[in-house]
Short mmCIF file of C-alpha atoms in Angstrom, two decimals:
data_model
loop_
_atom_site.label_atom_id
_atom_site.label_comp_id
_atom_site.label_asym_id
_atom_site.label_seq_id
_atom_site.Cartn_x
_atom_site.Cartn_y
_atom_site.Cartn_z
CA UNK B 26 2.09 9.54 4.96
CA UNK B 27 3.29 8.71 0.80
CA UNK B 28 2.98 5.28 1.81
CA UNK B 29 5.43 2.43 -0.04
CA UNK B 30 6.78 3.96 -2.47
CA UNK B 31 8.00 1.84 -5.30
CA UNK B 32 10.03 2.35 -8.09
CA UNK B 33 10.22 2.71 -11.65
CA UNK B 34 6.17 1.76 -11.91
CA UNK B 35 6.97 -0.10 -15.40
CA UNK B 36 10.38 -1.54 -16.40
CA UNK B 37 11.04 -3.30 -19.98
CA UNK B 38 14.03 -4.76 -20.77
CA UNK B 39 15.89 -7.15 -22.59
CA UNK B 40 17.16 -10.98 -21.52
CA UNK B 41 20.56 -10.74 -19.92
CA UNK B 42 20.14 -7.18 -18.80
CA UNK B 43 20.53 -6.38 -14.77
CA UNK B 44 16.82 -4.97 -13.57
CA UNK B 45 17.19 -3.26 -10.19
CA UNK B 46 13.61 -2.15 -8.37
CA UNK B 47 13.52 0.17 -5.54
CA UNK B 48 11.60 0.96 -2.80
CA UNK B 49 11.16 2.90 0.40
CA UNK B 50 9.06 1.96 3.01
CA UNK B 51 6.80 3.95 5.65
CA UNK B 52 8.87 5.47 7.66
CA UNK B 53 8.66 4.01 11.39
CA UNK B 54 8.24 0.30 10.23
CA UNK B 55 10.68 -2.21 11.13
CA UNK B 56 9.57 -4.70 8.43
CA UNK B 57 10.05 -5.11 4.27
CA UNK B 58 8.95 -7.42 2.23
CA UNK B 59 9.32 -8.45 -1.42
CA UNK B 60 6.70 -9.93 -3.01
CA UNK B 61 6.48 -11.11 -7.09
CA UNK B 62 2.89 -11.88 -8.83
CA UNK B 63 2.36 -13.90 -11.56
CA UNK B 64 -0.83 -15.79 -12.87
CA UNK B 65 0.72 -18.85 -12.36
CA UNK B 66 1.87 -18.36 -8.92
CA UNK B 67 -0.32 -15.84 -7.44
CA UNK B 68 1.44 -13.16 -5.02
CA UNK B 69 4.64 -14.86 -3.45
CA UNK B 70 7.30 -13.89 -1.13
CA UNK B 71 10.76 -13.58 -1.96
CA UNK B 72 12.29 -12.39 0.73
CA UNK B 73 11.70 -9.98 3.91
CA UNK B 74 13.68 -7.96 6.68
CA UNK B 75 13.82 -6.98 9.90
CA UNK B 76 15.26 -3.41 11.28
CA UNK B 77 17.30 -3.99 7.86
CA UNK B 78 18.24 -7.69 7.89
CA UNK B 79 17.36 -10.10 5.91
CA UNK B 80 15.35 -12.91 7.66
CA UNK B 81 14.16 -15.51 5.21
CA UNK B 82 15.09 -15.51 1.81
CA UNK B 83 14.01 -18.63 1.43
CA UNK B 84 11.41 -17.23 -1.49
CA UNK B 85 14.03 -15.85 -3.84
CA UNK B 86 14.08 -18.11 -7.21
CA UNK B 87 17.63 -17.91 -7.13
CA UNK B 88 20.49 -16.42 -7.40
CA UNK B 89 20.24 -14.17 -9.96
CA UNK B 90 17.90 -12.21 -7.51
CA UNK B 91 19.42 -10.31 -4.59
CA UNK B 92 17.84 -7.89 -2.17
CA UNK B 93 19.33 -5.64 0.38
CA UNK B 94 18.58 -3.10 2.54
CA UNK B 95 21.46 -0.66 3.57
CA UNK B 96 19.06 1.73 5.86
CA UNK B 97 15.50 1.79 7.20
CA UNK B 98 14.32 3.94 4.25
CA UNK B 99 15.28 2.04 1.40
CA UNK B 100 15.84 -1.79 -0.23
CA UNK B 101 16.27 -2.89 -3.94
CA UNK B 102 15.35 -5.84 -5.52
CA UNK B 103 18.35 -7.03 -7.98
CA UNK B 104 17.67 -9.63 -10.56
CA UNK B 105 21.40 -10.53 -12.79
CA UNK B 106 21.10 -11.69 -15.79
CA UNK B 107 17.01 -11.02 -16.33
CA UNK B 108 15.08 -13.84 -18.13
CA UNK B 109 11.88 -13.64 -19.91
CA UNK B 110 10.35 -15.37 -16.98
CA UNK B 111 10.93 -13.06 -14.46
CA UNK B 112 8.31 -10.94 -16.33
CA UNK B 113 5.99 -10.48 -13.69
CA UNK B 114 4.52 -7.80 -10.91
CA UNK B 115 6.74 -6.77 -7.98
CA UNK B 116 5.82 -5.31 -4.94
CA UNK B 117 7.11 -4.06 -1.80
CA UNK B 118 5.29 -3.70 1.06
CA UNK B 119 5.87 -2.87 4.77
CA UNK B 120 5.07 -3.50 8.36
CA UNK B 121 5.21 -2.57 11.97
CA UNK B 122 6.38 -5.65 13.60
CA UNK B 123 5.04 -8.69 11.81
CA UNK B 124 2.52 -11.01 14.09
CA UNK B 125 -0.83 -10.32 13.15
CA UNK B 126 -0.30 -6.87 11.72
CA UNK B 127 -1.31 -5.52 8.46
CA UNK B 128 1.12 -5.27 5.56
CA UNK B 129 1.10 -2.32 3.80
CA UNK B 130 1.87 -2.77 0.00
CA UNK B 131 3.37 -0.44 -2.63
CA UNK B 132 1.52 -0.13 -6.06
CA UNK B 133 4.04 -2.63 -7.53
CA UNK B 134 6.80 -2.61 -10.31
CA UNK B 135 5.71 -4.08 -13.81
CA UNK B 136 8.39 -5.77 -15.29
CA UNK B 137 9.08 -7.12 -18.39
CA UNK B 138 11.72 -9.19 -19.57
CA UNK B 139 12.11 -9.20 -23.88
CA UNK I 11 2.48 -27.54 -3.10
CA UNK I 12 -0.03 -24.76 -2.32
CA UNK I 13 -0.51 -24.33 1.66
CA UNK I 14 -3.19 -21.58 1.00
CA UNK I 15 -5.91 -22.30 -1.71
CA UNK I 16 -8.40 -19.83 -3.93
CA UNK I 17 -9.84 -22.73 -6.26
CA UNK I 18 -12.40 -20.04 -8.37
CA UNK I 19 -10.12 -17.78 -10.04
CA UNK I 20 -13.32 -15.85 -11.00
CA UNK I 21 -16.87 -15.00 -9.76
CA UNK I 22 -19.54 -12.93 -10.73
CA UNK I 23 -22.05 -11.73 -8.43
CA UNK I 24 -24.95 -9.07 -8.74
CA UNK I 25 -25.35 -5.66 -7.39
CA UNK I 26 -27.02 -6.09 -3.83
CA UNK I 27 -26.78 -9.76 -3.95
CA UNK I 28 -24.07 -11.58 -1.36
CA UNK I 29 -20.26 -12.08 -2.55
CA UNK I 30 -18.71 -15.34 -0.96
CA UNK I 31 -15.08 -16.01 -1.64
CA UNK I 32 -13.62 -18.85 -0.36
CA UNK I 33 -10.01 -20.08 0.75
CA UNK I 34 -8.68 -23.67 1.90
CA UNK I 35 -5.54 -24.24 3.37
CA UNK I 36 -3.66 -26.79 4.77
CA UNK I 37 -0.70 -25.99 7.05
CA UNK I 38 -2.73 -26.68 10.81
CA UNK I 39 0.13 -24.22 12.06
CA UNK I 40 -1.49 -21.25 10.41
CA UNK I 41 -2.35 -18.72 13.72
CA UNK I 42 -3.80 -15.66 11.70
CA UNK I 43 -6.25 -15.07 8.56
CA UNK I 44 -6.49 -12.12 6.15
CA UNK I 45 -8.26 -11.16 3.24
CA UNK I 46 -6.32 -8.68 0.83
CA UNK I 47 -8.51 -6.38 -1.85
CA UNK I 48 -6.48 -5.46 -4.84
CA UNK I 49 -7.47 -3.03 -7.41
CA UNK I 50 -5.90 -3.42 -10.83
CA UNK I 51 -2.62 -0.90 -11.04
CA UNK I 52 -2.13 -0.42 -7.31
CA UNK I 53 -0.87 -3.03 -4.75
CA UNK I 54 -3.14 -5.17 -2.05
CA UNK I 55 -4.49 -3.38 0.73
CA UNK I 56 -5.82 -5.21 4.01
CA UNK I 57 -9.74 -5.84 4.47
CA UNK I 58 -10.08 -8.07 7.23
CA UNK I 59 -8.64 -10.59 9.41
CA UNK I 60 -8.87 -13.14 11.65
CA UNK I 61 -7.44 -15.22 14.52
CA UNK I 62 -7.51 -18.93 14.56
CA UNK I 63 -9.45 -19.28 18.13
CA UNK I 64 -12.37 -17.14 16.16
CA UNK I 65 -14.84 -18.72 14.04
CA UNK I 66 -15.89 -14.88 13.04
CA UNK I 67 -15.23 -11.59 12.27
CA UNK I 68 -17.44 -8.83 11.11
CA UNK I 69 -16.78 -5.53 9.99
CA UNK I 70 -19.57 -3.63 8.14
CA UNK I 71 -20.20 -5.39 5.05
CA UNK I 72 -17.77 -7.64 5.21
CA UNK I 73 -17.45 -10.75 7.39
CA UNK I 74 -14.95 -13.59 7.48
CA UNK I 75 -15.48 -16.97 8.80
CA UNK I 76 -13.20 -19.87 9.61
CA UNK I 77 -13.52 -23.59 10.30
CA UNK I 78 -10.57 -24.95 11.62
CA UNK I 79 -11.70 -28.78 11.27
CA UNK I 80 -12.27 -27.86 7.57
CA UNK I 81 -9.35 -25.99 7.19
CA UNK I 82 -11.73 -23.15 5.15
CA UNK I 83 -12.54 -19.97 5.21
CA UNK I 84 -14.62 -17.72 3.95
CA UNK I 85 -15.43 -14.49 3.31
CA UNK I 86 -18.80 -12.78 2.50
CA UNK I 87 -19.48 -9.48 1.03
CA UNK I 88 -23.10 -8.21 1.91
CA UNK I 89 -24.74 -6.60 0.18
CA UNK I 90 -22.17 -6.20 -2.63
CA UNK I 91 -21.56 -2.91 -4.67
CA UNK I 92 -19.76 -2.37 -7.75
CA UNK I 93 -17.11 -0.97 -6.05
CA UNK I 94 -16.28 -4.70 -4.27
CA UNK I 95 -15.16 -5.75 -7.92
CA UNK I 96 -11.24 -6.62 -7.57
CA UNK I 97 -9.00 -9.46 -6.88
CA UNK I 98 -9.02 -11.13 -3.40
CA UNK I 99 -6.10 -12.47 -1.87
CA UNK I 100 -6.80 -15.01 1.18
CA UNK I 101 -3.74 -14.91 3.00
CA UNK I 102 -2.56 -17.09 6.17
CA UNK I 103 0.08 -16.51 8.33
CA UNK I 104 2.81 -18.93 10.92
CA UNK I 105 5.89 -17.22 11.02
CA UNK I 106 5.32 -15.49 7.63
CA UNK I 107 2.60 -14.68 5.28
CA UNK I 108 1.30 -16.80 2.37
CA UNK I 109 -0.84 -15.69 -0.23
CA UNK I 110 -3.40 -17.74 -2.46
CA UNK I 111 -3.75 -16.70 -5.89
CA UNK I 112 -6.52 -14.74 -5.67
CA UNK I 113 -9.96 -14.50 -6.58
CA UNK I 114 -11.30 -12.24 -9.06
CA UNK I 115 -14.46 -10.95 -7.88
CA UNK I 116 -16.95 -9.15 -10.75
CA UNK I 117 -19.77 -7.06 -9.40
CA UNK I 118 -22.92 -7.04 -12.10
CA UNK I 119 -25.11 -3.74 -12.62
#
């Protein structure tokens, strides 16, 4: 199995621009999640789904950032306009079912916001 | 407000010496424990977890501990090896999982 796959691996761009990240999870799981790292916040989550819906979104910063998930094989994390702060780590990771199983994480989207 | 806690951003430990990171929290909801290793350039992976009606969990070098009255846990690295050097996320989960910040964990020749 690939794993997560996440991508591009490195975005720059420039304040006001839309940034979409994409990723596809391991096939079979019925889980996604979106998670952003910064130094100041550590590794939170923004939002996650279930067999393709969103659940809790209650992470997302606001609403500039969108996420959705047409199929089990792929999501995208939206983020319209782009600020300097959103510079950060994103990563996507995946699941099958979510009580006390392991999360399997991409190796993350490095964004940067000019 | 923080529900899970990593208070050392840092530690430094030598070769063959034990590794103990630790992790407060403070949501008494939290069923489930895990410890996340993260290398730089590639995402967390899982290292080890464990319930809330456990006080322990071993798994070769690595063991994880948990006092529920202290809301702490723990987890210790024996003997460590330079490979152990990376970021440690203590994670805790009620109907989703948080992460702490992380601790960065530096194994010395």
């Amino acid at each position: 199995d690939a794993g997560v796959i996440q991508s591009p691996r490195h975005e720059v761009t420039e304040m006001g621009q839309e940034v979409t990240l994409r990723c596809k999870p391991i096939s079979g799981h019925d889980y996604l999640f979106w998670y952003r790292q910064t130094m100041m916040r550590g590794l939170e989550l923004l939002i996650y789904f279930n067999n393709n819906v969103p659940i809790d979104d209650s992470g997302m910063p606001e609403d500039r950032f969108s996420a959705k998930m047409p199929n089990a094989s792929f999501s995208t994390l939206k983020i319209q306009p782009s600020e300097p702060r959103d510079s950060a780590v994103y990563f996507c990771a995946s699941s099958l079912g979510l009580a006390r199983n392991e999360q399997f994480f991409g190796p993350g989207t490095r964004l940067t916001v000019l | 407000d923080q529900q899970v806690k990593q208070n050392s951003p840092s530690l430094s430990v030598q070769e063959g010496r034990i590794s103990i990171l630790n992790c407060d929290y403070t949501n008494s909801m939290f069923d489930y424990f895990l410890w996340y290793k993260k290398y730089p350039a590639e995402g967390p992976t899982f290292l080890i977890s464990i319930s809330s009606i456990k006080d322990k969990n071993e798994d070769g070098r690595f063991t994880v501990f948990l006092n529920k009255s202290a809301k702490h846990l723990s987890l210790h690295i024996v003997p460590s090896q330079p490979g152990d050097s990376a970021v440690y996320f203590c994670a805790a989960r009620d109907d989703k999982i948080i992460f702490g910040k992380g601790t960065r964990l530096h194994i010395l020749p």
